[in-house]
Amino acid sequence: MKFLLKALAVVLVIVVSVPLLTYRTVSPCSMLEKELAVRAERQMEAVTEEVRESVEDYGEEARQVVDDVSEIAEPVAEGLAAGIAAARVQRMSTGECVSELWRIKTGGESDD
């Protein structure tokens, strides 16, 4: 029982301290920038998957074309998304970054 309580205390300390250390060393604006870039990546992957599914009836050659195009387009789109996120966040104050990050993380829609 003592061992279980000690282990639980250690886990609790780790769970509490990791976010605190992260937030102290990372600004909310850089966190928002990363979150916006990750969301853009996910959207690009979802669009690519939708296109793959829609060309399934056209055979292997069509799927290969989609794969080739996405192989070229994804890095470009990711770079553009990262640049747009950086430009957007650069114009925001820390308070605006915190509120936007909060809205994104809690499921509120962003005004993109």
Coordinates of N, CA, C and O in Angstrom, one line a residue:
M1 N 0.8 -1.2 0.0 CA 0.0 0.0 0.0 C 0.9 1.3 0.0 O 0.6 2.2 -0.7
K2 N 1.9 1.2 0.8 CA 2.8 2.4 0.8 C 3.5 2.6 -0.5 O 3.7 3.7 -1.0
F3 N 3.9 1.5 -1.1 CA 4.6 1.6 -2.4 C 3.6 2.2 -3.4 O 4.0 3.0 -4.3
L4 N 2.4 1.8 -3.4 CA 1.4 2.3 -4.4 C 1.2 3.8 -4.2 O 1.1 4.5 -5.1
L5 N 1.1 4.2 -2.9 CA 1.0 5.7 -2.7 C 2.2 6.4 -3.1 O 2.1 7.5 -3.7
K6 N 3.4 5.9 -2.9 CA 4.6 6.6 -3.4 C 4.6 6.6 -4.9 O 5.0 7.7 -5.5
A7 N 4.3 5.5 -5.5 CA 4.3 5.5 -7.0 C 3.3 6.5 -7.5 O 3.5 7.2 -8.5
L8 N 2.1 6.6 -6.9 CA 1.1 7.5 -7.3 C 1.6 9.0 -7.1 O 1.3 9.8 -8.0
A9 N 2.3 9.2 -6.0 CA 2.8 10.6 -5.8 C 3.8 10.9 -6.8 O 3.8 12.1 -7.3
V10 N 4.7 10.0 -7.2 CA 5.7 10.3 -8.2 C 5.0 10.6 -9.6 O 5.4 11.5 -10.3
V11 N 4.0 9.8 -9.9 CA 3.3 10.0 -11.2 C 2.6 11.4 -11.2 O 2.7 12.1 -12.1
L12 N 2.0 11.7 -10.0 CA 1.3 13.0 -9.9 C 2.3 14.2 -10.1 O 2.0 15.1 -10.8
V13 N 3.5 14.0 -9.5 CA 4.5 15.1 -9.6 C 4.9 15.2 -11.0 O 5.1 16.3 -11.6
I14 N 5.1 14.1 -11.7 CA 5.6 14.2 -13.1 C 4.5 14.8 -14.0 O 4.7 15.6 -14.8
V15 N 3.2 14.4 -13.8 CA 2.1 14.9 -14.6 C 2.0 16.4 -14.4 O 1.7 17.1 -15.3
V16 N 2.2 16.9 -13.2 CA 2.0 18.3 -12.9 C 3.3 19.1 -13.4 O 3.1 20.2 -13.9
S17 N 4.4 18.5 -13.2 CA 5.7 19.3 -13.5 C 6.0 19.4 -15.0 O 6.5 20.4 -15.4
V18 N 5.7 18.4 -15.7 CA 6.0 18.4 -17.2 C 5.3 19.6 -17.9 O 6.0 20.4 -18.6
P19 N 4.0 19.7 -17.7 CA 3.4 20.9 -18.4 C 3.9 22.2 -17.9 O 4.1 23.2 -18.7
L20 N 4.1 22.3 -16.6 CA 4.6 23.6 -16.0 C 6.0 23.9 -16.6 O 6.2 25.1 -17.0
L21 N 6.9 23.0 -16.7 CA 8.2 23.2 -17.3 C 8.1 23.5 -18.8 O 8.8 24.4 -19.3
T22 N 7.2 22.9 -19.5 CA 7.0 23.1 -20.9 C 6.5 24.5 -21.1 O 7.0 25.3 -21.9
Y23 N 5.5 24.9 -20.3 CA 4.9 26.3 -20.5 C 5.9 27.4 -20.1 O 5.8 28.5 -20.6
R24 N 6.8 27.1 -19.2 CA 7.7 28.1 -18.8 C 8.8 28.3 -19.8 O 9.4 29.4 -20.0
T25 N 9.1 27.3 -20.6 CA 10.2 27.4 -21.6 C 9.6 27.6 -23.0 O 10.4 27.9 -23.9
V26 N 8.3 27.4 -23.2 CA 7.7 27.6 -24.5 C 6.7 28.7 -24.4 O 5.8 28.7 -23.5
S27 N 6.7 29.6 -25.3 CA 5.7 30.7 -25.3 C 4.4 30.2 -25.9 O 4.4 29.3 -26.7
P28 N 3.3 30.8 -25.4 CA 2.0 30.5 -26.0 C 1.9 30.7 -27.5 O 1.3 30.0 -28.2
C29 N 2.6 31.7 -28.0 CA 2.6 32.0 -29.4 C 3.3 31.0 -30.2 O 2.8 30.6 -31.3
S30 N 4.4 30.5 -29.7 CA 5.1 29.4 -30.5 C 4.3 28.1 -30.4 O 4.2 27.3 -31.4
M31 N 3.6 27.9 -29.3 CA 2.7 26.7 -29.2 C 1.5 26.8 -30.2 O 1.2 25.9 -30.8
L32 N 1.0 28.0 -30.3 CA -0.1 28.3 -31.2 C 0.4 28.1 -32.7 O -0.3 27.5 -33.5
E33 N 1.5 28.6 -33.0 CA 2.1 28.4 -34.3 C 2.2 27.0 -34.7 O 1.9 26.5 -35.8
K34 N 2.8 26.2 -33.7 CA 2.9 24.7 -34.0 C 1.6 24.1 -34.2 O 1.4 23.2 -35.0
E35 N 0.6 24.4 -33.3 CA -0.7 23.8 -33.4 C -1.4 24.2 -34.7 O -2.0 23.3 -35.4
L36 N -1.3 25.4 -35.2 CA -1.9 25.8 -36.5 C -1.2 25.0 -37.6 O -1.9 24.5 -38.6
A37 N 0.1 24.8 -37.6 CA 0.8 24.1 -38.6 C 0.4 22.6 -38.6 O 0.2 22.0 -39.7
V38 N 0.3 22.0 -37.4 CA -0.1 20.6 -37.3 C -1.6 20.4 -37.8 O -1.9 19.5 -38.5
R39 N -2.5 21.4 -37.5 CA -3.8 21.3 -38.0 C -3.9 21.4 -39.6 O -4.6 20.6 -40.2
A40 N -3.0 22.2 -40.1 CA -3.0 22.3 -41.6 C -2.5 21.0 -42.2 O -3.0 20.6 -43.2
E41 N -1.5 20.4 -41.6 CA -1.0 19.1 -42.0 C -2.0 18.1 -42.0 O -2.2 17.3 -43.0
R42 N -2.8 18.0 -40.9 CA -3.9 17.0 -40.8 C -4.9 17.2 -41.9 O -5.4 16.3 -42.5
Q43 N -5.2 18.5 -42.2 CA -6.2 18.8 -43.2 C -5.7 18.3 -44.6 O -6.5 17.8 -45.4
M44 N -4.4 18.6 -44.8 CA -3.8 18.2 -46.1 C -3.9 16.6 -46.2 O -4.2 16.1 -47.3
E45 N -3.6 15.9 -45.2 CA -3.6 14.5 -45.2 C -5.1 14.0 -45.4 O -5.3 13.0 -46.1
A46 N -6.0 14.7 -44.8 CA -7.4 14.3 -45.0 C -7.9 14.5 -46.4 O -8.6 13.6 -47.0
V47 N -7.5 15.6 -47.0 CA -7.8 15.8 -48.4 C -7.2 14.8 -49.3 O -7.8 14.3 -50.2
T48 N -5.9 14.5 -49.1 CA -5.2 13.5 -49.9 C -5.9 12.2 -49.8 O -6.1 11.5 -50.8
E49 N -6.4 11.8 -48.6 CA -7.0 10.5 -48.4 C -8.4 10.5 -49.1 O -8.8 9.5 -49.7
E50 N -9.1 11.6 -49.1 CA -10.4 11.7 -49.8 C -10.2 11.5 -51.3 O -11.0 10.9 -51.9
V51 N -9.1 12.2 -51.8 CA -8.9 12.0 -53.2 C -8.5 10.6 -53.6 O -9.0 10.1 -54.6
R52 N -7.7 10.0 -52.7 CA -7.3 8.6 -53.0 C -8.6 7.7 -53.0 O -8.7 6.8 -53.9
E53 N -9.5 7.9 -52.1 CA -10.7 7.1 -52.1 C -11.6 7.4 -53.3 O -12.2 6.5 -53.8
S54 N -11.6 8.6 -53.7 CA -12.5 9.0 -54.9 C -12.0 8.4 -56.2 O -12.7 8.2 -57.1
V55 N -10.7 8.2 -56.3 CA -10.1 7.7 -57.6 C -9.9 6.1 -57.5 O -9.4 5.6 -58.4
E56 N -10.4 5.5 -56.4 CA -10.2 4.1 -56.3 C -10.8 3.3 -57.4 O -10.3 2.3 -57.9
D57 N -11.9 3.8 -58.0 CA -12.6 3.1 -59.1 C -11.9 3.2 -60.4 O -12.2 2.4 -61.3
Y58 N -10.9 4.1 -60.5 CA -10.2 4.3 -61.7 C -8.9 3.4 -61.8 O -8.2 3.5 -62.8
G59 N -8.6 2.7 -60.8 CA -7.6 1.7 -60.9 C -6.3 2.1 -60.2 O -6.1 3.2 -59.6
E60 N -5.3 1.3 -60.3 CA -4.0 1.5 -59.7 C -3.2 2.7 -60.3 O -2.6 3.4 -59.5
E61 N -3.4 2.9 -61.6 CA -2.6 4.0 -62.2 C -3.1 5.4 -61.6 O -2.3 6.2 -61.4
A62 N -4.4 5.5 -61.4 CA -5.0 6.7 -60.8 C -4.5 6.9 -59.4 O -4.1 8.1 -59.0
R63 N -4.5 5.9 -58.6 CA -3.9 6.0 -57.3 C -2.5 6.4 -57.3 O -2.0 7.1 -56.4
Q64 N -1.7 5.8 -58.2 CA -0.3 6.2 -58.3 C -0.1 7.7 -58.6 O 0.8 8.3 -58.1
V65 N -1.0 8.2 -59.5 CA -0.9 9.6 -59.9 C -1.2 10.4 -58.6 O -0.5 11.4 -58.4
V66 N -2.2 10.1 -57.9 CA -2.5 10.8 -56.6 C -1.4 10.8 -55.7 O -1.0 11.8 -55.1
D67 N -0.8 9.6 -55.5 CA 0.4 9.5 -54.6 C 1.6 10.3 -55.1 O 2.2 11.0 -54.3
D68 N 1.8 10.4 -56.4 CA 2.9 11.2 -56.9 C 2.7 12.7 -56.7 O 3.6 13.4 -56.3
V69 N 1.4 13.1 -57.0 CA 1.1 14.5 -56.8 C 1.2 14.9 -55.3 O 1.7 15.9 -55.0
S70 N 0.6 14.0 -54.5 CA 0.7 14.4 -53.0 C 2.1 14.4 -52.5 O 2.4 15.1 -51.6
E71 N 2.9 13.5 -53.0 CA 4.3 13.5 -52.6 C 5.0 14.8 -52.9 O 5.9 15.3 -52.2
I72 N 4.6 15.5 -54.0 CA 5.2 16.8 -54.4 C 4.5 17.9 -53.6 O 5.1 18.8 -53.1
A73 N 3.1 17.8 -53.5 CA 2.3 18.9 -53.0 C 2.4 19.0 -51.5 O 2.3 20.1 -50.9
E74 N 2.5 17.9 -50.8 CA 2.4 18.0 -49.3 C 3.6 18.8 -48.7 O 3.3 19.6 -47.8
P75 N 4.8 18.6 -49.1 CA 5.9 19.4 -48.5 C 5.7 20.9 -48.8 O 5.9 21.8 -47.9
V76 N 5.2 21.2 -50.0 CA 5.0 22.6 -50.3 C 3.8 23.2 -49.5 O 3.9 24.3 -48.9
A77 N 2.7 22.4 -49.3 CA 1.6 22.9 -48.6 C 2.0 23.0 -47.1 O 1.5 24.0 -46.4
E78 N 2.8 22.1 -46.6 CA 3.2 22.2 -45.2 C 4.1 23.4 -44.9 O 3.9 24.1 -43.9
G79 N 5.0 23.7 -45.9 CA 5.8 24.9 -45.8 C 5.0 26.2 -45.8 O 5.2 27.1 -45.0
L80 N 4.0 26.2 -46.7 CA 3.1 27.4 -46.8 C 2.3 27.5 -45.5 O 2.1 28.6 -45.0
A81 N 1.8 26.4 -45.0 CA 1.0 26.5 -43.8 C 1.8 27.0 -42.6 O 1.3 27.8 -41.8
A82 N 3.0 26.5 -42.5 CA 3.9 26.9 -41.4 C 4.2 28.4 -41.6 O 4.2 29.2 -40.6
G83 N 4.4 28.9 -42.8 CA 4.7 30.3 -43.0 C 3.5 31.2 -42.7 O 3.6 32.2 -42.1
I84 N 2.3 30.7 -43.1 CA 1.1 31.5 -42.8 C 0.8 31.5 -41.3 O 0.5 32.5 -40.7
A85 N 1.0 30.4 -40.6 CA 0.9 30.3 -39.1 C 1.9 31.3 -38.5 O 1.5 32.0 -37.5
A86 N 3.1 31.3 -38.9 CA 4.1 32.2 -38.3 C 3.7 33.6 -38.5 O 3.8 34.5 -37.6
A87 N 3.2 34.0 -39.7 CA 2.8 35.4 -40.0 C 1.6 35.8 -39.2 O 1.6 36.9 -38.6
R88 N 0.7 34.8 -39.0 CA -0.5 35.1 -38.2 C -0.2 35.3 -36.8 O -0.6 36.3 -36.1
V89 N 0.7 34.5 -36.2 CA 1.0 34.5 -34.8 C 1.9 35.8 -34.5 O 1.8 36.4 -33.5
Q90 N 2.7 36.1 -35.5 CA 3.6 37.3 -35.3 C 2.8 38.6 -35.0 O 3.3 39.4 -34.3
R91 N 1.7 38.7 -35.6 CA 0.8 39.9 -35.4 C 0.0 39.8 -34.1 O -0.6 40.8 -33.8
M92 N 0.1 38.7 -33.4 CA -0.7 38.6 -32.2 C 0.1 38.9 -30.9 O 1.3 38.6 -30.9
S93 N -0.7 39.4 -29.9 CA 0.0 39.5 -28.6 C -0.1 38.2 -27.9 O -0.7 37.2 -28.3
T94 N 0.6 38.1 -26.8 CA 0.6 36.9 -26.0 C -0.8 36.5 -25.5 O -1.2 35.4 -25.6
G95 N -1.5 37.5 -25.1 CA -2.9 37.3 -24.6 C -3.8 36.7 -25.8 O -4.6 35.8 -25.5
E96 N -3.6 37.3 -26.9 CA -4.4 36.8 -28.1 C -4.0 35.4 -28.4 O -4.8 34.5 -28.8
C97 N -2.7 35.1 -28.3 CA -2.2 33.7 -28.6 C -2.8 32.7 -27.6 O -3.2 31.7 -28.0
V98 N -2.8 33.1 -26.3 CA -3.4 32.3 -25.3 C -4.9 32.0 -25.5 O -5.3 30.9 -25.5
S99 N -5.6 33.1 -25.9 CA -7.1 32.9 -26.1 C -7.3 32.0 -27.3 O -8.2 31.2 -27.3
E100 N -6.6 32.3 -28.4 CA -6.7 31.5 -29.6 C -6.4 30.0 -29.4 O -7.0 29.1 -29.8
L101 N -5.3 29.8 -28.7 CA -4.8 28.4 -28.4 C -5.9 27.7 -27.5 O -6.2 26.6 -27.7
W102 N -6.4 28.5 -26.5 CA -7.5 27.9 -25.7 C -8.7 27.5 -26.5 O -9.3 26.5 -26.4
R103 N -9.1 28.4 -27.4 CA -10.3 28.2 -28.3 C -10.0 26.9 -29.2 O -10.9 26.1 -29.3
I104 N -8.8 26.8 -29.7 CA -8.5 25.6 -30.5 C -8.5 24.4 -29.7 O -9.1 23.3 -30.1
K105 N -7.9 24.4 -28.6 CA -7.8 23.2 -27.7 C -9.1 22.8 -27.1 O -9.3 21.6 -26.9
T106 N -10.0 23.7 -26.8 CA -11.3 23.3 -26.2 C -12.4 23.0 -27.2 O -13.5 22.8 -26.9
G107 N -12.0 23.1 -28.5 CA -13.0 22.7 -29.6 C -13.7 23.9 -30.2 O -14.5 23.7 -31.1
G108 N -13.4 25.1 -29.8 CA -14.0 26.2 -30.4 C -13.5 26.4 -31.8 O -12.3 26.1 -32.0
E109 N -14.2 26.9 -32.7 CA -13.7 27.1 -34.0 C -12.9 28.4 -34.1 O -13.2 29.4 -33.5
S110 N -11.8 28.3 -34.9 CA -11.0 29.4 -35.1 C -11.5 30.2 -36.3 O -12.2 29.7 -37.2
D111 N -11.2 31.5 -36.3 CA -11.7 32.4 -37.4 C -10.7 32.4 -38.5 O -10.2 33.5 -38.9
D112 N -10.3 31.3 -39.0 CA -9.3 31.2 -40.1 C -9.8 31.8 -41.4 O -10.7 31.5 -41.9

